[in-house]
Coordinates of C-alpha atoms and ligand atoms in Angstrom, one line a residue:
X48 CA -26.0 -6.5 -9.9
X49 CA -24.3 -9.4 -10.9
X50 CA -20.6 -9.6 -9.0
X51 CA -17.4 -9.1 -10.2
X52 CA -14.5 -12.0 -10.3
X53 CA -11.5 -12.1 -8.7
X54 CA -8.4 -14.0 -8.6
X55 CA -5.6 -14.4 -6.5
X56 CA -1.6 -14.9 -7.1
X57 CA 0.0 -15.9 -3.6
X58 CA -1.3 -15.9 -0.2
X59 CA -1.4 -19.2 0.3
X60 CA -2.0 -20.8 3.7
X61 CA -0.5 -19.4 6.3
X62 CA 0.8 -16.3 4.7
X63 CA 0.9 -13.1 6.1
X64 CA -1.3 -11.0 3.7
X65 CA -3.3 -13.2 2.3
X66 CA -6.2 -13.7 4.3
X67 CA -6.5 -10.0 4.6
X68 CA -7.4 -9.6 0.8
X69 CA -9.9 -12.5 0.9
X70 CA -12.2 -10.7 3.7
X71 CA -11.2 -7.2 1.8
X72 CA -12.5 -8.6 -1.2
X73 CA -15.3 -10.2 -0.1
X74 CA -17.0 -8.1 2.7
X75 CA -19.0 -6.0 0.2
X76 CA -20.5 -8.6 -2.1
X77 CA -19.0 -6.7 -4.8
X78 CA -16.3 -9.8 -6.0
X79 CA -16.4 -13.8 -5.7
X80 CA -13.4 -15.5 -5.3
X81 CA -13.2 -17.8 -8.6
X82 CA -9.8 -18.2 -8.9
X83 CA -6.5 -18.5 -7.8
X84 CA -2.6 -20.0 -8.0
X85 CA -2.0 -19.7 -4.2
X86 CA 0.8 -20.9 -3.4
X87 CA 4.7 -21.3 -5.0
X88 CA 4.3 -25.3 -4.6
X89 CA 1.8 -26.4 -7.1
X90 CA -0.1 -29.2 -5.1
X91 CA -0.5 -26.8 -2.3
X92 CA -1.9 -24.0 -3.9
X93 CA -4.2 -26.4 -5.6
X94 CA -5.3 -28.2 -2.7
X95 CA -5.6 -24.9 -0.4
X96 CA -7.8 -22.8 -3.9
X97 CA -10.0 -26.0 -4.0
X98 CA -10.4 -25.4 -0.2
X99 CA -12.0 -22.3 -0.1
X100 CA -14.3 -23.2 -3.2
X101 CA -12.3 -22.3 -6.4
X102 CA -12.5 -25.7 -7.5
X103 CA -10.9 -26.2 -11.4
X104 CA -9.9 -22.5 -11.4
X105 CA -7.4 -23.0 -8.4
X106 CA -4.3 -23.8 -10.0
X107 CA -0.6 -24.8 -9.7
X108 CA 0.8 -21.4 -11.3
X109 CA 0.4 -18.2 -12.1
X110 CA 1.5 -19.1 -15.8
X111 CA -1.2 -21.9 -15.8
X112 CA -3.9 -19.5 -14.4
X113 CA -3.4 -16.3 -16.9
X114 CA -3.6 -19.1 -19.9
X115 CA -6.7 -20.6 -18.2
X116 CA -8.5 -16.9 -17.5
X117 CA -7.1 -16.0 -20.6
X118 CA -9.4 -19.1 -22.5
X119 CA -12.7 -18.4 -20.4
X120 CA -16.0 -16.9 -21.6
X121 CA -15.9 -15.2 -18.2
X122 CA -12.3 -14.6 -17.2
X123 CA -11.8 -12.7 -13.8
X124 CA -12.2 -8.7 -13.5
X125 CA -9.7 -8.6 -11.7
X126 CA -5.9 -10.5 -9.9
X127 CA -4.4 -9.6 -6.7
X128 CA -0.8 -10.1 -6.9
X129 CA 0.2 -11.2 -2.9
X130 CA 3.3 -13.2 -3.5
X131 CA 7.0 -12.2 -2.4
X132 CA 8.3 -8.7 -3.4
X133 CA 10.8 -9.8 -6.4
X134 CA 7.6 -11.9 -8.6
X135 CA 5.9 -8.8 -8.7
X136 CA 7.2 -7.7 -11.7
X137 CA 7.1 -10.3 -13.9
X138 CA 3.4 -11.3 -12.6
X139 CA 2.1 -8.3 -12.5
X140 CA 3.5 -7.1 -16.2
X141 CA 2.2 -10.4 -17.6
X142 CA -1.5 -10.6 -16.2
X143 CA -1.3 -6.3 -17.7
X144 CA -0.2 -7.4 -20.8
X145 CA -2.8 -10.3 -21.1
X146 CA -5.9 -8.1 -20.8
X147 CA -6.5 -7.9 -17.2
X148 CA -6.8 -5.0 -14.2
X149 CA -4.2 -5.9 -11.4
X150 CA -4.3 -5.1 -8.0
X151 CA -0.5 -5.5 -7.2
X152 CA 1.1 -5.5 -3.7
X153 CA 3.7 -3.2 -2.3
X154 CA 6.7 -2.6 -3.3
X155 CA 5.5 -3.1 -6.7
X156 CA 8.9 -3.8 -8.1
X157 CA 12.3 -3.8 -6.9
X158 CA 13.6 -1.3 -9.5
X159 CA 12.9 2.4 -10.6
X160 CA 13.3 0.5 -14.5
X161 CA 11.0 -2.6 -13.5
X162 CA 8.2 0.2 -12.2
X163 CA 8.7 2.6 -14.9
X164 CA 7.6 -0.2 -17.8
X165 CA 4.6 -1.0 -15.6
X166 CA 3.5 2.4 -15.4
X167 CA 4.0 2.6 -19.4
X168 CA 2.7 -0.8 -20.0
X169 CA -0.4 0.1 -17.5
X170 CA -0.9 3.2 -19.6
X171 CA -0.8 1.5 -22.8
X172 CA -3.3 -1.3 -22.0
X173 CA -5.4 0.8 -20.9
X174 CA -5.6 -1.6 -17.4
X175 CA -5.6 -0.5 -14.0
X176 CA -2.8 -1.2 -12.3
X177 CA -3.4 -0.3 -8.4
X178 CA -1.0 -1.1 -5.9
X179 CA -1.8 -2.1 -2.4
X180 CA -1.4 0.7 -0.1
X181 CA -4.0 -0.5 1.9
X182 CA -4.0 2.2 5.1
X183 CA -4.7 4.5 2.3
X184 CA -8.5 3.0 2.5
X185 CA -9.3 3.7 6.1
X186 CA -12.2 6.4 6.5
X187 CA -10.5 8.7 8.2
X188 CA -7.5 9.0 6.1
X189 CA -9.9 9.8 3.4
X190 CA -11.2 12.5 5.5
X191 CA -8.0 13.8 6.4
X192 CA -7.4 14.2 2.9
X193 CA -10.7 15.6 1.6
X194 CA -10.2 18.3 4.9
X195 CA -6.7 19.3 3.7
X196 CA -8.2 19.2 0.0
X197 CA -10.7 21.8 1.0
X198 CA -8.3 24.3 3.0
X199 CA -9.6 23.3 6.6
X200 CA -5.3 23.5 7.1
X201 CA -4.2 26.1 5.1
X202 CA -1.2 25.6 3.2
X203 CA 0.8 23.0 4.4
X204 CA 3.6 23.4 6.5
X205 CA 5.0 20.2 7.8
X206 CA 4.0 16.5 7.3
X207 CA 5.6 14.2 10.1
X208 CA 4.9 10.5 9.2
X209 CA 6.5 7.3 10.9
X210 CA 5.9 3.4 10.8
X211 CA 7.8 1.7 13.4
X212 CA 7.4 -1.8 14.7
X213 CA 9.8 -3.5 17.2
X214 CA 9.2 -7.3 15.6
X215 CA 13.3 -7.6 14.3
X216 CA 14.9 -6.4 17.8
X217 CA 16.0 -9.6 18.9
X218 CA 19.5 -10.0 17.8
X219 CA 19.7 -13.7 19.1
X220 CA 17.0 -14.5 16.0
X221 CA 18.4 -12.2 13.5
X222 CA 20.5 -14.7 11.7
X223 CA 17.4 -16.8 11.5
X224 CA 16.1 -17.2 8.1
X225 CA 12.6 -16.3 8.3
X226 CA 14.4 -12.9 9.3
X227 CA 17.3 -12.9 7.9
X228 CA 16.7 -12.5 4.0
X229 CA 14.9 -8.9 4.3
X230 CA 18.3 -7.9 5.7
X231 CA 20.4 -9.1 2.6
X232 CA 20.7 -7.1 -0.5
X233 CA 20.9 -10.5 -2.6
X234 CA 16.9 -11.3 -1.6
X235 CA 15.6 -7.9 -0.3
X236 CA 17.4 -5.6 -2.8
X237 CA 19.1 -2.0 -1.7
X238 CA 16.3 -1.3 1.2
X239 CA 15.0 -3.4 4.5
X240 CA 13.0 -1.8 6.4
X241 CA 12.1 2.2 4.5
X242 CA 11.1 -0.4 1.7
X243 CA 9.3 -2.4 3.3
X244 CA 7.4 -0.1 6.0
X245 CA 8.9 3.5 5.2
X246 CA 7.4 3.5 1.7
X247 CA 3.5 3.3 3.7
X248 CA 4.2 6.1 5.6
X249 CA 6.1 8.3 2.6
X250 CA 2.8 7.3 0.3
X251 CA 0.6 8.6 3.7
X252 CA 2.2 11.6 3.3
X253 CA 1.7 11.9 -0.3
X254 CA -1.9 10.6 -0.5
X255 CA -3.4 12.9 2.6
X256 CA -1.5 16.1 1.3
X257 CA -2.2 15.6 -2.8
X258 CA 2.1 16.3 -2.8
X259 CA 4.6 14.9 -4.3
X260 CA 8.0 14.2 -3.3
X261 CA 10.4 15.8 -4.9
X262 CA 13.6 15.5 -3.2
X263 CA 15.3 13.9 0.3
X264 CA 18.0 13.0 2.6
X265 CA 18.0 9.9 4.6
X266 CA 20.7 8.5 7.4
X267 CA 20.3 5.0 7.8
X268 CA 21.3 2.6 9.9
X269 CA 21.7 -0.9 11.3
X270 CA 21.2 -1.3 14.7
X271 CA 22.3 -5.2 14.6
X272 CA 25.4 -5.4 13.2
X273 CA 25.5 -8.3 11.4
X274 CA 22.5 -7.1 9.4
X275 CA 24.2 -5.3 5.9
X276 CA 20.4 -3.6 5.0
X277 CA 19.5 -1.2 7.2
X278 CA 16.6 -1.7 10.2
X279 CA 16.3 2.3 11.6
X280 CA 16.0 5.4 8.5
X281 CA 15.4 8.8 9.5
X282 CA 14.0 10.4 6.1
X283 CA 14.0 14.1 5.6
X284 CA 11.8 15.2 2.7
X285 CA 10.6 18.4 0.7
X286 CA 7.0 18.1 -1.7
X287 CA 6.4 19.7 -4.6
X288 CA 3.6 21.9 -2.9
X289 CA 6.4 23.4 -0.4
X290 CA 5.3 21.0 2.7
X291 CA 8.6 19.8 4.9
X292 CA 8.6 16.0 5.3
X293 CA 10.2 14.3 8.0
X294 CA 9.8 10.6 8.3
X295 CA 11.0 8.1 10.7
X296 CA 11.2 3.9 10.2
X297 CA 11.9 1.3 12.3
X298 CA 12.1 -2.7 12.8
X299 CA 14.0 -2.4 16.2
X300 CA 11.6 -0.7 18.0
X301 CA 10.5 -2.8 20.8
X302 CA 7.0 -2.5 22.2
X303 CA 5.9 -0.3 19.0
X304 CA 3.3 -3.1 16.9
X305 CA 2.3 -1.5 13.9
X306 CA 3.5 1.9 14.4
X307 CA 2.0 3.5 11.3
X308 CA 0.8 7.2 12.0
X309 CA 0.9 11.0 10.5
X310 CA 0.7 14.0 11.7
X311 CA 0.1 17.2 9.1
X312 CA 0.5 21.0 10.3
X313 CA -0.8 23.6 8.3
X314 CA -0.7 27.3 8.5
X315 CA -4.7 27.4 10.1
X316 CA -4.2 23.9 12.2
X317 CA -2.8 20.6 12.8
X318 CA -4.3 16.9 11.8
X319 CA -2.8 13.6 13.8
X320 CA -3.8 10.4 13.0
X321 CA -2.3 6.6 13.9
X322 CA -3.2 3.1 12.6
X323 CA -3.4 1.2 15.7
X324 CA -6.5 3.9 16.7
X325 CA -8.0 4.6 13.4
X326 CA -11.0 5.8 14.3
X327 CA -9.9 9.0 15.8
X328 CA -8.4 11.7 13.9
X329 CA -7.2 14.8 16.5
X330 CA -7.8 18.2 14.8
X331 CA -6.4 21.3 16.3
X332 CA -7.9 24.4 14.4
X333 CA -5.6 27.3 15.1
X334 CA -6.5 29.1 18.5
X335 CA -9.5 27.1 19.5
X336 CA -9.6 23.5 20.9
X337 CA -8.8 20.3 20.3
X338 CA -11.3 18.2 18.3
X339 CA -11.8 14.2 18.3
X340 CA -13.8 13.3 14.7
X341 CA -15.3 9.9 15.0
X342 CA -15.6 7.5 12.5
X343 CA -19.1 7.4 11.8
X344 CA -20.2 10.8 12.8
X345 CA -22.6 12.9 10.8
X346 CA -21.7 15.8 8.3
X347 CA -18.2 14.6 7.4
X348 CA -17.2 14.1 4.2
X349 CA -18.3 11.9 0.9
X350 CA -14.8 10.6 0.7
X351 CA -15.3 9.5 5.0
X352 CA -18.9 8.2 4.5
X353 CA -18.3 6.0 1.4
X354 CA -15.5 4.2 3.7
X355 CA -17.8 3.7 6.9
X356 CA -19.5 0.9 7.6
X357 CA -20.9 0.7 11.2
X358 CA -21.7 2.3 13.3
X359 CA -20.3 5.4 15.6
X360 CA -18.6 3.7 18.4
X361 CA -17.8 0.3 16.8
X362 CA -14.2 0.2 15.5
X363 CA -13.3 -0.9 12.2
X364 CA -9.8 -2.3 11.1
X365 CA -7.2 -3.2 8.6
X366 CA -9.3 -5.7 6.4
X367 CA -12.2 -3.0 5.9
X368 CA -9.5 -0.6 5.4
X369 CA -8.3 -3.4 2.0
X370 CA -12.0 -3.9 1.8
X371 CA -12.3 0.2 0.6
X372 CA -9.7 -0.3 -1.9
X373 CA -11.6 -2.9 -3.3
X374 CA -14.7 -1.1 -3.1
X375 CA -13.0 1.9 -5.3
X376 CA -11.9 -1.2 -8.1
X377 CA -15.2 -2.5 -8.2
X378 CA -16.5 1.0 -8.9
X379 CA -13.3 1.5 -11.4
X380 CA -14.2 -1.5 -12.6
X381 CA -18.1 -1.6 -13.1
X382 CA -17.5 2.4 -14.8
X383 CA -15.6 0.9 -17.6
X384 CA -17.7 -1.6 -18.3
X385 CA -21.1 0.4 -18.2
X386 CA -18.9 3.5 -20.0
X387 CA -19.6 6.1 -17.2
X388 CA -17.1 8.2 -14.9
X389 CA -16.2 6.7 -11.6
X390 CA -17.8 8.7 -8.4
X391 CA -14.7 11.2 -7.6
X392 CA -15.1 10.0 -4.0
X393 CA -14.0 6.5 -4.9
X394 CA -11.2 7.8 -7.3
X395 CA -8.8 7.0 -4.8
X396 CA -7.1 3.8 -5.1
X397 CA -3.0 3.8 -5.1
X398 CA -1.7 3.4 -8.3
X399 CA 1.2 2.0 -10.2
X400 CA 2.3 5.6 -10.4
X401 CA 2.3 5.8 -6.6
X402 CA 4.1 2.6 -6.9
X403 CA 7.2 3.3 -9.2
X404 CA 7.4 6.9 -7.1
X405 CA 7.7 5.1 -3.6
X406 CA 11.0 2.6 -5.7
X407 CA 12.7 6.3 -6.6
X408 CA 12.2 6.9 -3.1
X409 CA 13.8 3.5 -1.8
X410 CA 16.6 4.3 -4.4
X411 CA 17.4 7.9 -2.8
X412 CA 17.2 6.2 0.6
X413 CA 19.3 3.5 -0.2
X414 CA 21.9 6.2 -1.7
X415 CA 21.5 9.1 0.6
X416 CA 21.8 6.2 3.4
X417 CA 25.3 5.6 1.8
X418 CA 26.4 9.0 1.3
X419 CA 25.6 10.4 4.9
X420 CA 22.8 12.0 4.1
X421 CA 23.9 13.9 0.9
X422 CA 20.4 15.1 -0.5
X423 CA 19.0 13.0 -3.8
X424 CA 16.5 13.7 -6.5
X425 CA 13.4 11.3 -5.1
X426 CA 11.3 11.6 -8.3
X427 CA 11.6 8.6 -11.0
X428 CA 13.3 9.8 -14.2
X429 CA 10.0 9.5 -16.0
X430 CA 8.1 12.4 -13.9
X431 CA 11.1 14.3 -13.5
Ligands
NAI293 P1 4.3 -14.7 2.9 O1 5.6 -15.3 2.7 O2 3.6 -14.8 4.2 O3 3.3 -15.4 1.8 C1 3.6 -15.4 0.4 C2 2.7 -16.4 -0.3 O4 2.9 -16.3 -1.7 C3 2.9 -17.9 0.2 O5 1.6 -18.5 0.3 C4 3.6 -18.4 -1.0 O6 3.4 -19.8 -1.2 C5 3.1 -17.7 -2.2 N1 3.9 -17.6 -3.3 C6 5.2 -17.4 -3.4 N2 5.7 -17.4 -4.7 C7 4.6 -17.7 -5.4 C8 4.4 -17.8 -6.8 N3 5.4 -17.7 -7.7 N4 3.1 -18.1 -7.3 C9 2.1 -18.3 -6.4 N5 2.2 -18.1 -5.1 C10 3.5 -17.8 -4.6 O7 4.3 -13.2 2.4 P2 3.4 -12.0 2.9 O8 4.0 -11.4 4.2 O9 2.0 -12.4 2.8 O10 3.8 -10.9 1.8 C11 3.4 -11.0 0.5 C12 3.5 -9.6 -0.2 O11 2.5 -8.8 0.5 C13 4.8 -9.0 0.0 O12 5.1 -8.3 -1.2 C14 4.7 -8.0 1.1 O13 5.5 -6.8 1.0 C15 3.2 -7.6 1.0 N6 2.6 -7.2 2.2 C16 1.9 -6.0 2.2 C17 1.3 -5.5 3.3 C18 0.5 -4.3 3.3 O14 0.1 -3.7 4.3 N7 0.1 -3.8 2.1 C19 1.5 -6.2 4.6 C20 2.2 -7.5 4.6 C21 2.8 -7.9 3.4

C-alpha cells in the first residue's frame, strides 16, 4: 500500500508540539513527511524542512507551500496546522478551501464566528477538517467510550473531568514573556488557561460519554494578580443526555505535570482514568469490586485493540496517543479515495465540529467568569 503524504505548518525546531506529530505521523508507515513551512522565519523553516528530508517541498510559508501542493501531480493527503493559536484560522480555512483535508490544532479558532465558517466551509468542500484533541487517541479512552456506548454504566450520572498543571505558579516569572502573553486578552483572546487546557478535559467529557454540552457556569479566577486572563476555572456543566459535569482547570497548581484525567459515574458503575497513567482504567461495577483493565489485555473492545500496540505490560504514551489519530485519517483518508466506508472503530477523530463547540464553551467561560457564575448557553448558535 503505497503511503500517504503529509505536510506540516509550524512546529519548527524547538517547538513544543511539533515533534510529537512527526513521530504521530510516522510511527505506522501510513504517511511520509514531504512537506512542510515549519517555521514563522522563512530561512529557518527552510533550513530545519530540508533537515529532516523534505528537501524542495520545505518552504518559507504556508502561502508558498499551498501554491506549491496546489501545482503538484502528487500534492499531500493531508497538512497539520501546529502554529500559534490566532493562524489557525486563516491557515486552516485556506488549505480547506484549496482542496486539501486538515488536521488543525486546538483551539481551532479564537472565535465562535471564525469556527462556525470552518465547520461550513469543511462541510462544503467536502474536506475533513479534524482537530487535534490528541488524548482522545489513547486506547483506553476509546474503551471507556465504547463501554459507556454499550451500557456497561448505565445512564450517566455524573462526569468529573480536570486538567491541571502547576507550570505558571511562579509569580516572580509571570511578567516574563514567554509566559506572559497567554495571560493577555490582546494575544491569548478572552480565555488562558480553560482555553488552553480546560477545553481537553470538556471535549474528554464529551467524546467518552457521546454528550454534548449544552449549558454552564464557570467562576474564574486569577491567582497572580497581575495576570488580567484567568489561571484557576471551576466549570460546572449539564449534557444534552442529562449527565452533570463538573470540571476543574488549573496553571497554578504546583507539583500537578499534566494533570489531565476523568472520572464518569453511572447509575450501574463508575470509570476513572488519568493521562499521566494511561494504561489503567479503574472500573467499579456496582456492588462488586474494583477492576484494573490493562492496556493490551484480551477480549476488550475493537475501538481499544485498533489503538494498542505492544504489548500488556509495556506503557505507551502521548505520541502513540497522536499516532491513533493519525491512524483514523489515514483510514478516513484511504476510504475516500478507494470509495468505501471507514471501519466504525476508527470513526473517531475530533472534528472541526468538536472544535467550534469547545470556542462556545471558552465564550460561556469567559462570560460566566465575568458574571459570577450566572449560567450561559454553551452551544454555538449554529447547533443551537
Ligand atoms: P511553539 O511556540 O512551541 O511553536 C510554534 C511553531 O510554529 C514555531 O516553530 C514557529 O516558528 C512556528 N510558526 C509560527 N507562526 C508560523 C507561521 N505563520 N507559519 C509557519 N510556522 C509558524 O508552540 P506550540 O506549543 O508547539 O503550540 C502550537 C499549537 O499547538 C498551539 O495552537 C497550541 O495550543 C497547540 N498545542 C496542542 C497540544 C495538544 O495537546 N493538542 C499541546 C501543546 C500545544
Amino acid at each position: 500500500m503505497k503511503k500517504l503524504q503529509w505536510g506540516m505548518i509550524g512546529g519548527g525546531e524547538g517547538s513544543q508540539i511539533g515533534p510529537a506529530h512527526r513521530l504521530g505521523a510516522g510511527l505506522d508507515g501510513l504517511f511520509e513527511f514531504t512537506a512542510g513551512a515549519l517555521d514563522h522565519r522563512p530561512e529557518e523553516g527552510i533550513g530545519y524542512g530540508r533537515s529532516l528530508g523534505l528537501g524542495d517541498r520545505a518552504y518559507g510559508s504556508w502561502q508558498d507551500m499551498l501554491a506549491g501542493e496546489k501545482a503538484q501531480d502528487n500534492p499531500i493527503d493531508l497538512v497539520t496546522v501546529a502554529t500559534p493559536n490566532s493562524t489557525h484560522f486563516e491557515i486552516t480555512k485556506a488549505f480547506l478551501e484549496g482542496g486539501f483535508h486538515v488536521l488543525c490544532e486546538k483551539p481551532m479558532t479564537m472565535t465562535v464566528e471564525e469556527g462556525e465558517e470552518i465547520v461550513k466551509i469543511a462541510r462544503t468542500t467536502g474536506k475533513i477538517c479534524a482537530v487535534n484533541y490528541g488524548y482522545s487517541g489513547y486506547s483506553l479512552v476509546r474503551h471507556m467510550k465504547a463501554m459507556i456506548a454499550r451500557g456497561d454504566l448505565g445512564k450517566i450520572r455524573l462526569v468529573n473531568a480536570e486538567f491541571a498543571h502547576g507550570h505558571h505558579a511562579d509569580a516572580a516569572d509571570a511578567e516574563n514573556p514567554r509566559v506572559r502573553w497567554r495571560y493577555d486578552p490582546a494575544q491569548a483572546g478572552v480565555s488562558a488557561q480553560f482555553a488552553d487546557c480546560g477545553i481537553h478535559a470538556l471535549h474528554m467529557a464529551s467524546f467518552v460519554t457521546g454528550q454534548d454540552v449544552t449549558k454552564l457556569s464557570a467562576d474564574t479566577v486569577s491567582c497572580i494578580d497581575v495576570r488580567v486572563l484567568e489561571d484557576d476555572a471551576m466549570v460546572n456543566f449539564r449534557m444534552d443526555g442529562g449527565a452533570v459535569g463538573r470540571l476543574w482547570t488549573s496553571s497554578i497548581a504546583i507539583g500537578r505535570q499534566h494533570g489531565l484525567g476523568i472520572q464518569v459515574f453511572g447509575e450501574k458503575g463508575g470509570l476513572r482514568w488519568s493521562q499521566e497513567h494511561p494504561n489503567q482504567l479503574y472500573y467499579m461495577p456496582l456492588g462488586e469490586r474494583l477492576q484494573i483493565i490493562e492496556r493490551g489485555e484480551a477480549n476488550l473492545s475493537p475501538e481499544a485493540d485498533r489503538t494498542s500496540r505492544v504489548t500488556i505490560g509495556h506503557a505507551e504514551g502521548m505520541p502513540l496517543a497522536f499516532a491513533n489519530i493519525y491512524t483514523d485519517l489515514a483510514e478516513a483518508i484511504r476510504a475516500r479515495k478507494e470509495n468505501r466506508s471507514i471501519d466504525p472503530a476508527a470513526d473517531l477523530y475530533p472534528r472541526a465540529e468538536d472544535g467550534l463547540r469547545s470556542m462556545a464553551a471558552v465564550f460561556a467561560v469567559a462570560q460566566s467568569g465575568k458574571e459570577y457564575g450566572l449560567w450561559y448557553d454553551a452551544r454555538p448558535p449554529m447547533f443551537r
